[in-house]
Coordinates of C-alpha atoms in Angstrom, one line a residue:
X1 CA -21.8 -6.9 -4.1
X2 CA -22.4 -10.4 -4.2
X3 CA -19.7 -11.7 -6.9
X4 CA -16.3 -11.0 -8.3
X5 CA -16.7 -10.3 -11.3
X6 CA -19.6 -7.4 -10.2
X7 CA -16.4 -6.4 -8.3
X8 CA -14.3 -5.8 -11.3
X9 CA -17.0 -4.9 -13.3
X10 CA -17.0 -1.8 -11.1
X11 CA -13.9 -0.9 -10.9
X12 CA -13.5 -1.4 -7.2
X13 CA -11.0 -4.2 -7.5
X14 CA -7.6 -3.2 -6.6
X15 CA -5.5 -6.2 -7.6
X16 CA -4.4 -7.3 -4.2
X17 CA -4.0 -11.1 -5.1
X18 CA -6.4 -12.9 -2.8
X19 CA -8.1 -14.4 -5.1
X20 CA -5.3 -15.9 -6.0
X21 CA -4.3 -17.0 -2.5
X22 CA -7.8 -18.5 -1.8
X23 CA -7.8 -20.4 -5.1
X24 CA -4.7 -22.1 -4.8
X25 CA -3.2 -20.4 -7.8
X26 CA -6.5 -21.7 -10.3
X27 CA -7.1 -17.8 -10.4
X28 CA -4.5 -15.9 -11.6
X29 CA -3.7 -12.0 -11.4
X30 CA -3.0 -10.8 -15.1
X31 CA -2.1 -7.4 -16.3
X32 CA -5.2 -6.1 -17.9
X33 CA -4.7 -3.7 -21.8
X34 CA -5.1 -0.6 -19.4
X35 CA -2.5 -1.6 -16.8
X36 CA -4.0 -2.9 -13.9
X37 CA -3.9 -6.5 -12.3
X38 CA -7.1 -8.7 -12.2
X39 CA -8.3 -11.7 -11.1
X40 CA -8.7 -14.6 -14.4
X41 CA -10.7 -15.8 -15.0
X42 CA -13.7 -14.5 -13.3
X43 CA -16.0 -17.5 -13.8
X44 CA -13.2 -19.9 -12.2
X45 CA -14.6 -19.9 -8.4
X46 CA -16.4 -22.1 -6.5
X47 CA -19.1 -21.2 -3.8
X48 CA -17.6 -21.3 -1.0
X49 CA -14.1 -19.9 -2.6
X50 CA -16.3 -16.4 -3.5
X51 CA -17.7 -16.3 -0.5
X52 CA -14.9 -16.2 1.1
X53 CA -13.2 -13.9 -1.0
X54 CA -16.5 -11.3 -1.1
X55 CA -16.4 -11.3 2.9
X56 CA -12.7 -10.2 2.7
X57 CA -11.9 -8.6 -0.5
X58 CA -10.9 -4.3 0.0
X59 CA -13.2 -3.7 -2.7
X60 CA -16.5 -5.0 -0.4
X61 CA -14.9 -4.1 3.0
X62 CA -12.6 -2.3 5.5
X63 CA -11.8 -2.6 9.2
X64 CA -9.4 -1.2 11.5
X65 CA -7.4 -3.6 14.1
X66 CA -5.5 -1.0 15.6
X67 CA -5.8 -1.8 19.7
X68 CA -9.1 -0.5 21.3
X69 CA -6.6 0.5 24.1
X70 CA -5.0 3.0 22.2
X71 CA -6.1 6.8 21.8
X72 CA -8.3 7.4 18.6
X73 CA -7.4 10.4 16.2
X74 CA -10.5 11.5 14.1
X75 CA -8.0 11.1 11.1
X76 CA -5.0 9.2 12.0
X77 CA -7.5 6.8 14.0
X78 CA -5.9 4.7 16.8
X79 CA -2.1 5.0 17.7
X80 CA 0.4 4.5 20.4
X81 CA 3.5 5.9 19.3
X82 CA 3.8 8.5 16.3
X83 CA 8.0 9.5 16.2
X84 CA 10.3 10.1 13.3
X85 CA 12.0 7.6 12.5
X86 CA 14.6 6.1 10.0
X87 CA 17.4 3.0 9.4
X88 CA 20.3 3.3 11.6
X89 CA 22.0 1.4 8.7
X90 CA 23.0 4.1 6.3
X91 CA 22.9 1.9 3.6
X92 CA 20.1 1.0 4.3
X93 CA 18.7 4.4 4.4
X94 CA 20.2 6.1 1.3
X95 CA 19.1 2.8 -0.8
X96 CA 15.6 2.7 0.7
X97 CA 12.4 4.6 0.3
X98 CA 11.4 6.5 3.4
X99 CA 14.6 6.6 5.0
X100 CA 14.1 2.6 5.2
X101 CA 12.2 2.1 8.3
X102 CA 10.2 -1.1 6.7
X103 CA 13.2 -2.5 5.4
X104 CA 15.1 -2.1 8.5
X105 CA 12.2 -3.5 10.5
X106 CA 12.3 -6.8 8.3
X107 CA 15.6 -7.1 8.8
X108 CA 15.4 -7.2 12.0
X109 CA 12.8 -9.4 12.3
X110 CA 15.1 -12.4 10.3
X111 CA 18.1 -11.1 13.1
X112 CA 16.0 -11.6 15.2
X113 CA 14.6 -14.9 14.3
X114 CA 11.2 -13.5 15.3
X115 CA 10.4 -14.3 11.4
X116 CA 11.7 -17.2 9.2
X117 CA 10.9 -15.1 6.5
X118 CA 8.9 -12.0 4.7
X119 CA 6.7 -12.2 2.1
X120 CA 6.4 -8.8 0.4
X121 CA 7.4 -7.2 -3.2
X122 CA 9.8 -6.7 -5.1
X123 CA 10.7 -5.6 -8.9
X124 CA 10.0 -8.4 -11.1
X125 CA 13.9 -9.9 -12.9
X126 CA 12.1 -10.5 -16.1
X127 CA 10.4 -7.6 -16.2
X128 CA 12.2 -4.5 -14.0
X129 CA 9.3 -2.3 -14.6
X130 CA 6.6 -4.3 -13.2
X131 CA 6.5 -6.2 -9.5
X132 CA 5.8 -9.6 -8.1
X133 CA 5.7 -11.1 -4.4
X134 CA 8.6 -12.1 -2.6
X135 CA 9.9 -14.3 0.2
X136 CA 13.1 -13.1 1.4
X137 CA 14.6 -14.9 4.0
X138 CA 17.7 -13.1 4.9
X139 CA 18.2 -9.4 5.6
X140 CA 20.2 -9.4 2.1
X141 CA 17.4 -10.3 0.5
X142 CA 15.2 -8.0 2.3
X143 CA 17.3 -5.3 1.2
X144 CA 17.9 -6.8 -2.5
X145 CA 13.6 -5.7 -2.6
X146 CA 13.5 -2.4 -1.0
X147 CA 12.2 0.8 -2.7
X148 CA 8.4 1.7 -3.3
X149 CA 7.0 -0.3 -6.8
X150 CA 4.6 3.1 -8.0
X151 CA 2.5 0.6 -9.7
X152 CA 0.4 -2.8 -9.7
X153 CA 1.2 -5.0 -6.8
X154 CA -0.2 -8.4 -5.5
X155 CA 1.7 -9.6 -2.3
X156 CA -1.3 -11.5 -1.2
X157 CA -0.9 -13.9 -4.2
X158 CA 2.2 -15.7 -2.4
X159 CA 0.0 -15.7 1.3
X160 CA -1.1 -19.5 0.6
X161 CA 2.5 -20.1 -0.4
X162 CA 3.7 -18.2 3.0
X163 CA 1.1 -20.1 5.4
X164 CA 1.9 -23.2 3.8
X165 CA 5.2 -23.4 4.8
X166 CA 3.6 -23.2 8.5
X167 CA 6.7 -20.4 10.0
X168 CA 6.6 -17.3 11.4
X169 CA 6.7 -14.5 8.6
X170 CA 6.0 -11.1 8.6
X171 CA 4.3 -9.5 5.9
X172 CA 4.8 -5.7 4.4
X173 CA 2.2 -4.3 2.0
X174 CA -0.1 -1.8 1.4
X175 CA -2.5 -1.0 3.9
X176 CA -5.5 -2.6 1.5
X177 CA -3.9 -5.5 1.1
X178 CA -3.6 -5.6 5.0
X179 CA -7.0 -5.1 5.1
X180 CA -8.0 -8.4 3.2
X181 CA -5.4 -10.2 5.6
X182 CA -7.1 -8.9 8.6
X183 CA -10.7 -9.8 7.7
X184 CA -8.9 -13.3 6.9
X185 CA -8.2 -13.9 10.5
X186 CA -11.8 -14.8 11.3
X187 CA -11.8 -17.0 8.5
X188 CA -8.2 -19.1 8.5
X189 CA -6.6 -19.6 12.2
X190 CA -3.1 -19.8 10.7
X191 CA -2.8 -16.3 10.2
X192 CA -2.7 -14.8 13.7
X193 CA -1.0 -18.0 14.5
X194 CA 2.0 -17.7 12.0
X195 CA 1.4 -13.9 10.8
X196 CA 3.8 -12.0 13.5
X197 CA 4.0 -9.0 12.2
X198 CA 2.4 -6.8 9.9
X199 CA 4.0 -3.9 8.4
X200 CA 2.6 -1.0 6.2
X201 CA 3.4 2.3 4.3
X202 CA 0.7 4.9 4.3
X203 CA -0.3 4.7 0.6
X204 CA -0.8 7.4 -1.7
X205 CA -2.9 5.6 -4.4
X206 CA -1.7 2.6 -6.6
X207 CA -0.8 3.6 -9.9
X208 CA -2.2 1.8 -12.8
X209 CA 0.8 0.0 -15.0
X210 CA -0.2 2.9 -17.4
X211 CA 1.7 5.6 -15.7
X212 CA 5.0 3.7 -16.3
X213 CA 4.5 2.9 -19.6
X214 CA 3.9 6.9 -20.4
X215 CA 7.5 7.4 -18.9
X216 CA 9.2 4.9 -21.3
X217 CA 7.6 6.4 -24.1
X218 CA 8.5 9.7 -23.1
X219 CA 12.2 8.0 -23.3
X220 CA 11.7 6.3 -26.0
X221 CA 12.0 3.1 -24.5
X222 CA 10.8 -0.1 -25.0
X223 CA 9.6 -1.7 -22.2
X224 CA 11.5 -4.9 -23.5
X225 CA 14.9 -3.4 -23.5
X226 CA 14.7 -2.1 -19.9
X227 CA 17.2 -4.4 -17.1
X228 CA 16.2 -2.1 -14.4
X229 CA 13.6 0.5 -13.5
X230 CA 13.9 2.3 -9.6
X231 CA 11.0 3.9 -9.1
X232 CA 12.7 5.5 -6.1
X233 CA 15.1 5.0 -3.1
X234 CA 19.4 6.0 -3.5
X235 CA 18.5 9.1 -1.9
X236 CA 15.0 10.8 -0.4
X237 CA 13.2 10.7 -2.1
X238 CA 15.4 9.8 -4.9
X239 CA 14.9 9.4 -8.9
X240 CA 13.1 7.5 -10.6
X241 CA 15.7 5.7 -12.7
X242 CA 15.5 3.4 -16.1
X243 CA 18.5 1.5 -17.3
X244 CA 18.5 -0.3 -20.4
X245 CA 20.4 -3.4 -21.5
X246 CA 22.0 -1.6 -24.3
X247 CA 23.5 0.6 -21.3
X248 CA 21.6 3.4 -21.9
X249 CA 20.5 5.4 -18.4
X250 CA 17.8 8.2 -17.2
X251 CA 17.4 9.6 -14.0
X252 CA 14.1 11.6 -13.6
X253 CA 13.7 14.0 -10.3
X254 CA 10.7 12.6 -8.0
X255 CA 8.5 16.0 -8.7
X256 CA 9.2 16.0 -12.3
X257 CA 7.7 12.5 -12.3
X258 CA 5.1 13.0 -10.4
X259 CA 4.5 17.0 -10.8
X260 CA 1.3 16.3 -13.2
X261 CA -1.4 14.5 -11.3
X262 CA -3.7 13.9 -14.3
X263 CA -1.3 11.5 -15.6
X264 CA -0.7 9.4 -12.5
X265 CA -3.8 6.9 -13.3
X266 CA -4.5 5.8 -10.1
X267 CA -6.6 2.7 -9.3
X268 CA -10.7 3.9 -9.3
X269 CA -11.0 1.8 -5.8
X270 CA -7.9 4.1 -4.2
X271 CA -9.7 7.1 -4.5
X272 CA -12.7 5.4 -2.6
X273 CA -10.0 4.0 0.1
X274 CA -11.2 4.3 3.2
X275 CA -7.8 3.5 5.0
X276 CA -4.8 4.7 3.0
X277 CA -3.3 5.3 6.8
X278 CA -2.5 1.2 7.8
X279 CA -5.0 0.8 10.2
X280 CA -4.8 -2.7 10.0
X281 CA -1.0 -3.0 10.5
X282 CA 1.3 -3.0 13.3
X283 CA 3.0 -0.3 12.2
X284 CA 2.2 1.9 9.5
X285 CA 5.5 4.6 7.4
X286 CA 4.4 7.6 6.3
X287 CA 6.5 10.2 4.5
X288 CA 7.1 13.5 6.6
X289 CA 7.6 16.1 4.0
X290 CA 5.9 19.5 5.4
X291 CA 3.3 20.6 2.7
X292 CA 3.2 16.8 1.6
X293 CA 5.6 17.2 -1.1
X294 CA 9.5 16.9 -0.8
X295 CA 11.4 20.2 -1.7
X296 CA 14.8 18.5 -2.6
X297 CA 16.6 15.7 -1.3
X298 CA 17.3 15.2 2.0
X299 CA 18.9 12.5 4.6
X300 CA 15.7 10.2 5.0
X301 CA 12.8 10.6 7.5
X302 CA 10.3 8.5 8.3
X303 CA 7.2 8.7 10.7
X304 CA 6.3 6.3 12.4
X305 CA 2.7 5.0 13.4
X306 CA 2.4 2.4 16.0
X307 CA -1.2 0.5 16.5
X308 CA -0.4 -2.3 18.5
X309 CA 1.5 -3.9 21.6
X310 CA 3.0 -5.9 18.7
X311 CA 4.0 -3.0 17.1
X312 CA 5.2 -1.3 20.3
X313 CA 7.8 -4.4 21.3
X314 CA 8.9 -4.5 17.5
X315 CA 10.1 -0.7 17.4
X316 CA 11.1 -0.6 20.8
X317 CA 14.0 -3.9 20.4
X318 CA 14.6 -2.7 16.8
X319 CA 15.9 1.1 18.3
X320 CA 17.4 -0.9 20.8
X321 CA 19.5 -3.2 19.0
X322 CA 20.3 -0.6 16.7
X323 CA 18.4 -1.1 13.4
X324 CA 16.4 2.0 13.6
X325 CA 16.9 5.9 15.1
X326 CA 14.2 7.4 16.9
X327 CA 13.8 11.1 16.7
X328 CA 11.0 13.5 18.2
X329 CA 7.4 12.5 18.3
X330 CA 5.0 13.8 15.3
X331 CA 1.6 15.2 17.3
X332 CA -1.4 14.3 15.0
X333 CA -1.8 17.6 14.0
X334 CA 1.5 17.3 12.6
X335 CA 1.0 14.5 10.5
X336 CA -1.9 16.3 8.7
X337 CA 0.4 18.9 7.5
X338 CA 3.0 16.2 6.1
X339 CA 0.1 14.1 4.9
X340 CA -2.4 16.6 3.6
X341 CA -3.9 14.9 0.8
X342 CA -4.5 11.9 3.2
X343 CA -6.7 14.4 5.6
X344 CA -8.8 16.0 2.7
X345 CA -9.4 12.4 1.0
X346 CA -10.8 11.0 4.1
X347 CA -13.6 14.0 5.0
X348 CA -14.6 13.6 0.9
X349 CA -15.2 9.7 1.8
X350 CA -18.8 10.1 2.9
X351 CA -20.0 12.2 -0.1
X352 CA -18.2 9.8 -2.4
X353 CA -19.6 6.9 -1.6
X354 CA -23.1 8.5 -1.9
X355 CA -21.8 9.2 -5.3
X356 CA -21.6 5.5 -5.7
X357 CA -24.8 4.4 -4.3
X358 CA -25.8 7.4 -7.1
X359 CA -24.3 5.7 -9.7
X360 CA -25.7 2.0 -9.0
X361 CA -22.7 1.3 -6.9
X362 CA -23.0 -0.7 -3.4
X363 CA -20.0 1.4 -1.2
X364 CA -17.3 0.0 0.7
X365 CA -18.5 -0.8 3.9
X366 CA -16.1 0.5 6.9
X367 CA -16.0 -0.9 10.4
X368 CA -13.9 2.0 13.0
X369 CA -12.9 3.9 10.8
X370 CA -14.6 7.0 11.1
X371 CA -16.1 8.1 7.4
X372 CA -19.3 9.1 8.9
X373 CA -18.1 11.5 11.0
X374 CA -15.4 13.2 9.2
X375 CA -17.6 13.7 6.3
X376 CA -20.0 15.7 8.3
X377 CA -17.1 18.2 8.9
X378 CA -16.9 18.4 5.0
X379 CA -19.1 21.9 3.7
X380 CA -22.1 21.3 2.0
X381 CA -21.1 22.9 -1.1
X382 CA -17.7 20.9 -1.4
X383 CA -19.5 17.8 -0.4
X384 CA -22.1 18.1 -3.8
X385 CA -19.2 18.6 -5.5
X386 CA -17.7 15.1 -4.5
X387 CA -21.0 12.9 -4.4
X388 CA -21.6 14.4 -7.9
X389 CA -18.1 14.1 -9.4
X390 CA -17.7 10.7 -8.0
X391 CA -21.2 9.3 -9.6
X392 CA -20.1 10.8 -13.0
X393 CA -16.8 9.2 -13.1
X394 CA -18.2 5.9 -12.2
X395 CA -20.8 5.6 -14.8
X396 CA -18.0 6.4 -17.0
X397 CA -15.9 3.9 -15.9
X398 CA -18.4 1.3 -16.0
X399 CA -19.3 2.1 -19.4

C-alpha cells in the first residue's frame, strides 16, 4: 500500500493518531458515522509526510523489539520475566483495570522522576463515553485516567506534543500504537532519546465507537446526557457503569457486556493484528483469567510480560519501592490458557492474510514475529476456512 487513503479504503486503519502526530495537527482523527477514528482529510499530506507515515503506520507494518537476548516463545515471542503481578496500592488496584499494574508503573515513573510526564488516555470530560490523549504529570493524574477505554483511542495524536516538550515521558498504549512508535525510532532520534519507557496491555481488539452507542440505547440514554461512563475498573474486572447528569446510574456486569461477541464490532485491522501480545513494549499486562474469561470478581491480578533490560530495571525498583506485588511466575504455557483467544488468533494469521491477498488486499508485513510458522501448525481444513472467511469479509467491507 502506497497511500493513506488506500489504507482506509481497506479497512486496515486502526485510528492510532500518527497521522496526526507527523502532520503537526493539519490531519485530524475524526469519529467516522460507523464509530471509528480516521485520519481527515485524506488528501491533506505531503510526500514526504505519507511516506513517512506508510513506512510506520500498523496498518502497512509490524515489528517486534523485544531484546534478541531474551528466550523466544513461538506465541508469547521474546520475554524475560512472565510473574503475576498487581498494585501494592489498594486503591490503586480496586480502581484500576488489571489489578493496576500500568497505572502503578506510571506512577512510579513520575516518583521516580525517571519521567516528567506520561502521555496516554483517558475518558474524554466533554464527552465520558468517548477517549482522548493525555499528559499527566503527577501520579494523581495518572490515576485520575486509569481503567481500559473499550473503544476508539489515538494516543499517538499527542506524540509531537510529548517530544516537543523535549523530557523524559513514558508512553502506555496499545500494543499497535507501540508498534508505529517503534518503526518511528529509525525515523526521528528524539524518541529513543526522550521515550524511556514504553508500556502496553495485551489487547483484545479495539472496539468500534458502535459497541457503546448499542449500550446507551439499550438504556435509553442519550449519549448527550451521560457525565460519566467506566467502561471497567472499581473492582476486577468490574462494571461497566453509565451515570447521567440527571443522576440517573447503571451498572452492567463485565460478561453481560461483553457475553455476545457479534455485537462487539471490533476494528477489521484487529482481527488481522499480528501482535496483540506488546511485542514492541517494555512491558506488556495481560489479564490472567483461566479459560480467558473472569468467573466473578476477584482481588486484581495481573501478568506480567517483560521484553527488555528497560523493562527488567522498571519492575524490579517498582516491587522494590513498593508500587507493585510480585507473585509466582506464569510459564508460557500458562498464559495460553489465560489468553486463549490470543493463541488461536495468531496460528489463523497466515491463512488470513492469504485471504487478503485473495481479496485484492496487500497483508501486513511482520518482522520477528513468527506468523509463518505458527500458521503452519494450523490444520488444513481450519486454515481454508480462515483464508476464505477473511477474503469474503473484506470484499464486503470494501464495498
Amino acid at each position: 500500500m502506497t497511500t493513506v487513503a488506500e489504507i482506509v479504503g481497506n479497512d486496515l486503519c486502526i485510528g492510532c493518531g500518527l497521522c496526526e502526530a507527523l502532520t503537526g495537527g493539519r490531519v485530524q482523527m475524526a469519529m467516522t458515522p460507523g464509530g471509528s477514528l480516521r485520519p481527515t482529510p485524506l488528501d491533506a499530506f505531503s510526500t514526504s509526510e505519507e511516506e513517512k507515515i506508510i513506512d510506520c503506520c500498523p496498518g502497512v507494518v509490524a515489528e517486534a523489539r523485544a531484546a534478541q537476548d531474551m528466550p523466544v516463545d513461538p506465541i508469547w515471542g521474546r520475554h524475560g520475566t512472565m510473574r503475576y503481578a498487581w498494585a501494592a496500592n489498594p486503591e490503586v488496584r480496586f480502581e484500576a483495570a488489571t489489578a493496576g499494574v500500568l497505572t502503578s508503573l506510571g506512577q512510579y515513573l513520575l516518583r521516580s522522576e525517571t519521567a516528567a510526564f506520561v502521555l496516554h488516555t483517558g475518558a474524554d470530560p466533554a464527552q465520558p463515553m468517548r477517549s482522548r490523549w493525555v499528559i499527566s504529570e503527577t501520579p494523581e493524574e495518572v490515576q485520575a485516567n486509569t481503567g481500559s477505554r473499550y473503544g476508539p483511542t489515538a494516543p499517538l495524536s499527542g506524540l509531537e506534543h510529548a517530544l516537543g516538550r523535549n523530557e523524559p515521558f513514558a508512553v502506555i498504549a496499545k500494543p499497535c500504537d507501540l508498534g508505529a512508535l517503534h518503526r518511528l525510532n529509525s525515523l526521528d532520534s528524539r524518541i529513543d532519546r526522550l521515550v524511556v519507557a514504553r508500556l502496553a496491555m495485551v489487547c483484545g481488539g479495539q472496539s468500534r465507537l458502535s459497541k457503546s452507542r448499542l449500550l446507551l440505547e439499550q438504556l435509553g440514554v442519550d449519549e448527550s446526557a451521560v457525565s460519566l461512563f467506566r467502561y471497567r475498573g472499581h473492582g476486577n474486572p468490574g462494571p461497566t457503569r453509565v451515570e447521567t447528569s440527571e443522576g440517573e446510574v447503571f451498572e452492567i456486569g463485565y460478561l453481560q457486556m461483553w457475553e455476545d461477541e457479534g455485537t462487539w464490532d471490533v476494528e477489521t485491522r484487529c482481527k488481522l493484528c499480528p501482535d496483540a501480545l506488546g511485542e514492541a513494549a517494555d512491558v506488556a499486562v495481560a489479564d490472567v483469567w483461566p479459560g480467558g474469561a473472569p468467573t466473578g470478581e476477584d482481588e486484581g491480578f495481573s501478568g506480567i510480560i517483560v521484553r527488555s533490560a528497560t523493562g527488567e530495571s522498571l519492575i524490579a525498583n517498582a516491587a522494590s519501592e513498593g508500587c507493585i506485588v510480585l507473585g509466582e511466575p506464569i510459564p508460557p504455557r500458562s498464559f495460553d490458557d489465560m489468553q486463549p483467544h490470543q493463541v488461536r488468533k495468531k496460528a489463523a494469521l497466515s491463512a488470513r492474510y492469504e485471504g487478503l491477498q485473495d481479496a485484492g488486499v496487500t497483508p501486513i508485513a511482520t518482522h520477528g514475529l513468527r506468523i509463518g510458522e505458527l500458521g503452519r501448525r494450523l490444520p488444513h481444513a481450519q486454515a481454508q476456512s480462515q483464508r476464505l472467511g477473511t477474503a469474503e469479509r473484506i470484499r464486503k467491507a470494501r464495498a
